[in-house]
Amino acid sequence: MVSALASRGVEAIAELIVKSRKAVALTGAGISTESGIPDFRGPQGLWKRVDPKIGTIEFFMEHPDEFWRFQLDRLKEMMKAKPNRAHYALAELEKMGKLSAVITQNVDGLHLKAGSKNVIEIHGNLRTAVCIRCKRVIPIEEALRLIESGVFPPKCEKCGSLLKTGSILFNEPIPEEALTRSYIEAETCDFMMAIGTSLQVYPAAYLPVLAKRRGAKLAIINMEPTPLDDIADVVVHGKVGDVLESVLKLVKNMVEGRGQRA
Ligand code: NAD
Ligand code: ZN
C-alpha cells in the first residue's frame, strides 16, 4: 500500500503521464529487488557484502576466473528471476501508448520479459557473452556450455581470447548506440520517471538533468532520497511495485473517464 503522502505523488504522476506527449522511464536496480535480485547501493545492496572492485574491467582483466565465479552466481539468480508488478505496469503503459521508452541500467532483461518493447539497456545485458579481442557476441548459454565442458574462464572459440559477460563493467565505455538513443529520449521527452535508481552512476544520473533542462517534468520513485530529489517535480518515497501499480490503475481510470466523456 502507498502512504497518504505517497498517494498525492501517485496522482500527480498519473496526471503527468496522461497529459504528456512523450513519457519515458529510467529504471535502476531498485525495480528488480521485488523480483529477488539485490540492488547495489540500497539497504540490502550487494556492495554491503562484496567489494565493488569486482565489478570493474580492471578486476576482470586481472582475475577472470574469480570474476566469472562471481558472475555465475548472479547469472543463475537473474536467469530464474521473473518480472514483478513494476515491470508489468511499465509494459502495460507502453501498450496503452502512454510510455514511449524504458531506459534501464539493469542487465537482468526483466523489462523485455515483462513485454516492454522499446527498451534501451545502457549497461548491456546478461543474455550474451562477448570476446574481448575479436568482439564476437555469443548467447550466454554457449559460454555456460564451455564452462561445463571444463574451459574456465571461458575463451572465444574463434580467437582464443577471454570471454566477458555482455554487461558493462565499471570503467568500461557505455555502448555508443544505447547512449545516443537514451540521450535522444531524454532530450525529446516531456515527462521522465526515474524509478528505483540511486542516481549515483553516470551517465544514467545525467539523463534526468538533461530532460529537465529541455523543459520536461521529472518524477522520482525510490525508497530512499536521491541527489536529484531537489530538482524533481514529484518525488514518491515508496516501493516501486506499490507505486507503479497504483499509477497504472489511476491512468486507466483517467483514460477511460475521458473516453466516456468524449
Ligand atoms: P543502486 O543499487 O545504486 O540503487 C537502487 C536504488 O533503488 C536504491 O536507492 C534503493 O533504495 C532503491 N530501491 C531498492 N528496492 C526498491 C524498491 N522495491 N522500491 C523502491 N526503491 C527501491 O542501483 P542503480 O541506480 O541501478 O545503480 C546502477 C548500477 O546497478 C548499474 O550499473 C546496474 O547495472 C547495476 N545493477 C543492476 C542489477 C539488475 O540488473 N537487476 C542489480 C544490481 C545492480
Ligand atoms: Zn575472439
Short mmCIF file of C-alpha atoms and ligand atoms in Angstrom, two decimals:
data_model
loop_
_atom_site.label_atom_id
_atom_site.label_comp_id
_atom_site.label_asym_id
_atom_site.label_seq_id
_atom_site.Cartn_x
_atom_site.Cartn_y
_atom_site.Cartn_z
CA MET A 1 0.00 0.00 0.00
CA VAL A 2 1.18 3.55 -0.65
CA SER A 3 1.07 6.08 2.21
CA ALA A 4 -1.27 9.10 2.16
CA LEU A 5 1.67 11.33 1.28
CA ALA A 6 2.77 8.98 -1.48
CA SER A 7 -0.75 8.76 -2.86
CA ARG A 8 -0.72 12.50 -3.67
CA GLY A 9 2.51 11.85 -5.59
CA VAL A 10 0.91 8.88 -7.35
CA GLU A 11 -1.96 11.10 -8.53
CA ALA A 12 0.47 13.74 -9.78
CA ILE A 13 2.45 11.11 -11.72
CA ALA A 14 -0.70 9.62 -13.28
CA GLU A 15 -1.81 13.11 -14.39
CA LEU A 16 1.60 13.85 -15.89
CA ILE A 17 1.54 10.54 -17.81
CA VAL A 18 -1.91 11.23 -19.21
CA LYS A 19 -1.07 14.84 -20.17
CA SER A 20 2.36 14.13 -21.62
CA ARG A 21 3.12 13.90 -25.32
CA LYS A 22 6.09 11.61 -24.68
CA ALA A 23 6.82 9.94 -21.36
CA VAL A 24 9.93 7.85 -20.73
CA ALA A 25 11.10 5.77 -17.78
CA LEU A 26 14.65 5.46 -16.47
CA THR A 27 14.99 2.41 -14.27
CA GLY A 28 17.64 1.04 -11.92
CA ALA A 29 18.31 -2.00 -9.79
CA GLY A 30 15.54 -0.97 -7.35
CA ILE A 31 12.85 -2.03 -9.84
CA SER A 32 14.14 -5.61 -9.69
CA THR A 33 14.63 -6.12 -5.93
CA GLU A 34 10.99 -7.27 -5.68
CA SER A 35 11.96 -9.99 -8.21
CA GLY A 36 14.60 -11.22 -5.78
CA ILE A 37 17.64 -9.56 -7.39
CA PRO A 38 19.58 -7.46 -4.87
CA ASP A 39 20.49 -3.88 -5.82
CA PHE A 40 23.96 -2.38 -5.31
CA ARG A 41 23.51 0.62 -3.07
CA GLY A 42 20.14 0.07 -1.34
CA PRO A 43 19.88 -1.00 2.35
CA GLN A 44 20.31 -4.72 1.38
CA GLY A 45 22.66 -3.87 -1.51
CA LEU A 46 25.32 -6.13 -2.93
CA TRP A 47 28.09 -3.60 -2.20
CA LYS A 48 27.38 -4.05 1.53
CA ARG A 49 28.64 -7.66 1.16
CA VAL A 50 31.03 -7.58 -1.80
CA ASP A 51 33.92 -5.25 -2.68
CA PRO A 52 32.76 -3.10 -5.64
CA LYS A 53 36.14 -3.54 -7.31
CA ILE A 54 34.93 -6.97 -8.51
CA GLY A 55 32.65 -5.03 -10.88
CA THR A 56 35.48 -3.21 -12.64
CA ILE A 57 37.01 -4.05 -16.04
CA GLU A 58 40.47 -3.96 -14.41
CA PHE A 59 39.49 -6.70 -11.93
CA PHE A 60 38.08 -8.79 -14.78
CA MET A 61 41.32 -8.50 -16.79
CA GLU A 62 43.46 -9.49 -13.80
CA HIS A 63 41.25 -12.16 -12.24
CA PRO A 64 38.90 -13.50 -14.94
CA ASP A 65 38.33 -16.77 -13.04
CA GLU A 66 37.24 -15.00 -9.85
CA PHE A 67 35.09 -12.60 -11.89
CA TRP A 68 33.33 -15.48 -13.68
CA ARG A 69 32.72 -17.33 -10.38
CA PHE A 70 31.04 -14.17 -9.03
CA GLN A 71 29.07 -13.64 -12.28
CA LEU A 72 27.87 -17.26 -12.38
CA ASP A 73 26.03 -16.80 -9.08
CA ARG A 74 24.39 -13.58 -10.31
CA LEU A 75 23.58 -15.19 -13.66
CA LYS A 76 21.76 -18.11 -12.04
CA GLU A 77 19.81 -15.64 -9.91
CA MET A 78 18.86 -13.48 -12.90
CA MET A 79 18.00 -16.34 -15.26
CA LYS A 80 15.38 -17.68 -12.88
CA ALA A 81 14.00 -14.25 -11.85
CA LYS A 82 10.54 -13.21 -13.02
CA PRO A 83 9.30 -9.69 -13.76
CA ASN A 84 7.28 -8.08 -10.95
CA ARG A 85 4.30 -5.68 -10.79
CA ALA A 86 6.50 -2.69 -11.58
CA HIS A 87 7.92 -4.20 -14.81
CA TYR A 88 4.43 -5.27 -15.91
CA ALA A 89 2.96 -1.83 -15.14
CA LEU A 90 5.54 -0.16 -17.44
CA ALA A 91 4.90 -2.73 -20.19
CA GLU A 92 1.15 -2.07 -19.89
CA LEU A 93 1.64 1.73 -20.07
CA GLU A 94 3.65 1.27 -23.27
CA LYS A 95 0.90 -0.94 -24.74
CA MET A 96 -1.63 1.80 -23.93
CA GLY A 97 0.53 4.31 -25.85
CA LYS A 98 1.37 6.18 -22.63
CA LEU A 99 5.08 5.36 -22.35
CA SER A 100 7.47 5.58 -25.28
CA ALA A 101 10.65 4.04 -23.89
CA VAL A 102 12.31 2.38 -20.93
CA ILE A 103 15.96 3.28 -20.45
CA THR A 104 17.38 0.78 -17.98
CA GLN A 105 20.65 0.38 -16.11
CA ASN A 106 19.67 -3.20 -15.34
CA VAL A 107 21.24 -6.18 -17.03
CA ASP A 108 18.60 -8.68 -15.90
CA GLY A 109 16.39 -8.48 -19.02
CA LEU A 110 13.21 -8.29 -16.91
CA HIS A 111 11.66 -5.37 -18.86
CA LEU A 112 11.78 -7.43 -22.06
CA LYS A 113 10.45 -10.50 -20.22
CA ALA A 114 7.52 -8.37 -18.98
CA GLY A 115 6.67 -7.38 -22.57
CA SER A 116 8.16 -3.87 -22.87
CA LYS A 117 9.26 -3.36 -26.49
CA ASN A 118 11.29 -0.14 -26.66
CA VAL A 119 13.93 -0.95 -24.05
CA ILE A 120 17.38 0.66 -24.05
CA GLU A 121 19.82 -1.39 -21.95
CA ILE A 122 22.60 1.14 -21.33
CA HIS A 123 24.66 -1.27 -19.24
CA GLY A 124 24.27 -4.18 -21.66
CA ASN A 125 22.72 -7.48 -20.59
CA LEU A 126 23.46 -10.97 -19.39
CA ARG A 127 21.84 -12.75 -22.36
CA THR A 128 25.16 -12.60 -24.18
CA ALA A 129 28.90 -13.02 -23.76
CA VAL A 130 31.47 -11.15 -25.84
CA CYS A 131 35.08 -11.85 -26.82
CA ILE A 132 37.32 -9.06 -25.55
CA ARG A 133 39.56 -9.23 -28.65
CA CYS A 134 37.52 -10.08 -31.78
CA LYS A 135 34.29 -8.70 -30.20
CA ARG A 136 32.29 -11.74 -31.34
CA VAL A 137 29.00 -11.87 -29.45
CA ILE A 138 27.52 -15.25 -28.48
CA PRO A 139 24.46 -16.30 -26.48
CA ILE A 140 25.33 -16.67 -22.78
CA GLU A 141 24.24 -20.33 -22.98
CA GLU A 142 27.24 -21.02 -25.26
CA ALA A 143 29.63 -19.57 -22.67
CA LEU A 144 27.95 -21.69 -20.00
CA ARG A 145 28.39 -24.81 -22.17
CA LEU A 146 32.11 -24.02 -22.50
CA ILE A 147 32.37 -23.70 -18.71
CA GLU A 148 30.54 -27.01 -18.24
CA SER A 149 32.99 -28.69 -20.64
CA GLY A 150 35.87 -27.51 -18.45
CA VAL A 151 37.00 -24.31 -20.23
CA PHE A 152 37.32 -21.91 -17.29
CA PRO A 153 37.42 -18.96 -17.54
CA PRO A 154 35.60 -19.36 -20.86
CA LYS A 155 37.53 -18.44 -24.04
CA CYS A 156 36.47 -17.41 -27.55
CA GLU A 157 36.35 -20.43 -29.90
CA LYS A 158 37.44 -18.23 -32.85
CA CYS A 159 40.49 -16.38 -31.45
CA GLY A 160 41.14 -17.93 -28.02
CA SER A 161 40.80 -14.66 -26.07
CA LEU A 162 38.80 -14.21 -22.89
CA LEU A 163 35.02 -14.06 -22.96
CA LYS A 164 33.26 -11.44 -20.82
CA THR A 165 29.57 -11.23 -19.98
CA GLY A 166 27.59 -8.80 -22.17
CA SER A 167 27.05 -6.50 -19.19
CA ILE A 168 29.12 -3.32 -18.95
CA LEU A 169 31.63 -3.21 -16.11
CA PHE A 170 32.76 -0.14 -14.17
CA ASN A 171 35.34 1.89 -16.14
CA GLU A 172 34.11 0.39 -19.42
CA PRO A 173 32.54 2.70 -22.01
CA ILE A 174 28.76 2.63 -22.48
CA PRO A 175 27.78 1.15 -25.87
CA GLU A 176 27.54 4.15 -28.20
CA GLU A 177 24.23 3.26 -29.82
CA ALA A 178 22.46 2.81 -26.48
CA LEU A 179 23.95 6.04 -25.18
CA THR A 180 22.85 8.04 -28.23
CA ARG A 181 19.35 6.58 -28.11
CA SER A 182 19.00 7.40 -24.41
CA TYR A 183 20.18 10.99 -24.92
CA ILE A 184 17.64 11.41 -27.72
CA GLU A 185 14.87 10.05 -25.45
CA ALA A 186 15.90 12.41 -22.63
CA GLU A 187 16.06 15.41 -24.95
CA THR A 188 12.74 14.78 -26.66
CA CYS A 189 10.53 13.60 -23.80
CA ASP A 190 8.26 15.93 -21.88
CA PHE A 191 8.00 13.65 -18.84
CA MET A 192 10.65 11.41 -17.29
CA MET A 193 10.17 9.00 -14.39
CA ALA A 194 13.34 7.83 -12.60
CA ILE A 195 12.38 4.57 -10.91
CA GLY A 196 14.38 2.53 -8.37
CA THR A 197 17.71 4.15 -9.09
CA SER A 198 20.06 5.81 -6.61
CA LEU A 199 21.03 8.25 -9.42
CA GLN A 200 24.68 7.99 -8.48
CA VAL A 201 26.02 6.23 -11.58
CA TYR A 202 26.83 8.30 -14.67
CA PRO A 203 25.76 8.79 -17.42
CA ALA A 204 22.36 7.46 -16.27
CA ALA A 205 22.18 10.04 -13.48
CA TYR A 206 22.67 12.79 -16.05
CA LEU A 207 19.60 11.84 -18.13
CA PRO A 208 17.00 13.37 -15.74
CA VAL A 209 19.10 16.56 -15.59
CA LEU A 210 19.16 16.71 -19.38
CA ALA A 211 15.40 16.12 -19.60
CA LYS A 212 14.72 18.89 -17.07
CA ARG A 213 16.98 21.31 -18.98
CA ARG A 214 14.91 20.66 -22.10
CA GLY A 215 11.75 21.55 -20.19
CA ALA A 216 10.46 18.08 -19.28
CA LYS A 217 8.77 17.32 -15.95
CA LEU A 218 10.59 14.86 -13.69
CA ALA A 219 9.22 12.35 -11.18
CA ILE A 220 11.40 10.22 -8.89
CA ILE A 221 10.10 6.99 -7.38
CA ASN A 222 12.54 5.46 -4.91
CA MET A 223 12.57 4.05 -1.42
CA GLU A 224 15.32 6.43 -0.30
CA PRO A 225 16.12 10.07 -1.13
CA THR A 226 18.31 10.65 -4.21
CA PRO A 227 20.64 13.54 -5.10
CA LEU A 228 18.12 14.73 -7.73
CA ASP A 229 15.06 14.94 -5.45
CA ASP A 230 15.54 18.71 -5.26
CA ILE A 231 15.09 19.27 -9.00
CA ALA A 232 12.18 16.81 -9.37
CA ASP A 233 8.59 17.99 -9.82
CA VAL A 234 7.26 14.95 -7.95
CA VAL A 235 9.08 12.66 -5.50
CA VAL A 236 7.47 9.49 -4.14
CA HIS A 237 9.30 7.53 -1.48
CA GLY A 238 7.79 4.05 -1.62
CA LYS A 239 8.13 0.59 -3.07
CA VAL A 240 8.13 0.65 -6.86
CA GLY A 241 5.65 -2.25 -7.16
CA ASP A 242 3.04 -0.50 -4.97
CA VAL A 243 3.59 2.90 -6.56
CA LEU A 244 3.52 1.83 -10.22
CA GLU A 245 0.53 -0.47 -9.71
CA SER A 246 -1.41 2.49 -8.22
CA VAL A 247 -0.20 4.80 -11.01
CA LEU A 248 -1.35 2.34 -13.70
CA LYS A 249 -4.79 1.97 -12.10
CA LEU A 250 -5.26 5.76 -11.99
CA VAL A 251 -4.05 6.24 -15.57
CA LYS A 252 -6.55 3.59 -16.73
CA ASN A 253 -9.37 5.34 -14.84
CA MET A 254 -8.40 8.72 -16.26
CA VAL A 255 -8.13 7.43 -19.84
CA GLU A 256 -11.42 5.50 -19.62
CA GLY A 257 -13.14 8.50 -17.94
CA ARG A 258 -12.04 10.73 -20.79
CA GLY A 259 -13.25 8.16 -23.33
CA GLN A 260 -16.70 8.14 -21.72
CA ARG A 261 -16.96 11.93 -21.69
CA ALA A 262 -15.95 12.22 -25.35
P1 NAD B 1 21.51 1.19 -6.98
O1 NAD B 1 21.71 -0.10 -6.26
O2 NAD B 1 22.57 2.22 -6.92
O3 NAD B 1 20.19 1.91 -6.41
C1 NAD B 1 18.97 1.24 -6.29
C2 NAD B 1 18.00 2.18 -5.57
O4 NAD B 1 16.73 1.55 -5.56
C3 NAD B 1 18.39 2.45 -4.10
O5 NAD B 1 18.35 3.84 -3.88
C4 NAD B 1 17.31 1.72 -3.30
O6 NAD B 1 16.94 2.41 -2.13
C5 NAD B 1 16.17 1.68 -4.27
N1 NAD B 1 15.26 0.53 -4.10
C6 NAD B 1 15.59 -0.77 -3.88
N2 NAD B 1 14.48 -1.54 -3.86
C7 NAD B 1 13.42 -0.69 -4.06
C8 NAD B 1 12.02 -0.88 -4.13
N3 NAD B 1 11.46 -2.08 -4.01
N4 NAD B 1 11.24 0.22 -4.33
C9 NAD B 1 11.79 1.47 -4.44
N5 NAD B 1 13.11 1.69 -4.39
C10 NAD B 1 13.93 0.62 -4.21
O7 NAD B 1 21.12 0.82 -8.46
P2 NAD B 1 21.24 1.71 -9.77
O8 NAD B 1 20.88 3.12 -9.51
O9 NAD B 1 20.58 0.94 -10.84
O10 NAD B 1 22.82 1.65 -9.93
C11 NAD B 1 23.33 1.42 -11.06
C12 NAD B 1 24.05 0.05 -11.18
O11 NAD B 1 23.45 -1.09 -10.60
C13 NAD B 1 24.05 -0.24 -12.62
O12 NAD B 1 25.38 -0.36 -13.00
C14 NAD B 1 23.31 -1.55 -12.82
O13 NAD B 1 23.83 -2.19 -13.95
C15 NAD B 1 23.56 -2.21 -11.55
N6 NAD B 1 22.76 -3.32 -11.05
C16 NAD B 1 21.81 -3.97 -11.83
C17 NAD B 1 21.04 -5.01 -11.29
C18 NAD B 1 20.00 -5.67 -12.15
O14 NAD B 1 20.19 -5.84 -13.35
N7 NAD B 1 18.87 -6.04 -11.56
C19 NAD B 1 21.25 -5.40 -9.96
C20 NAD B 1 22.26 -4.74 -9.19
C21 NAD B 1 22.97 -3.69 -9.76
ZN ZN B 2 37.50 -13.81 -30.23
#
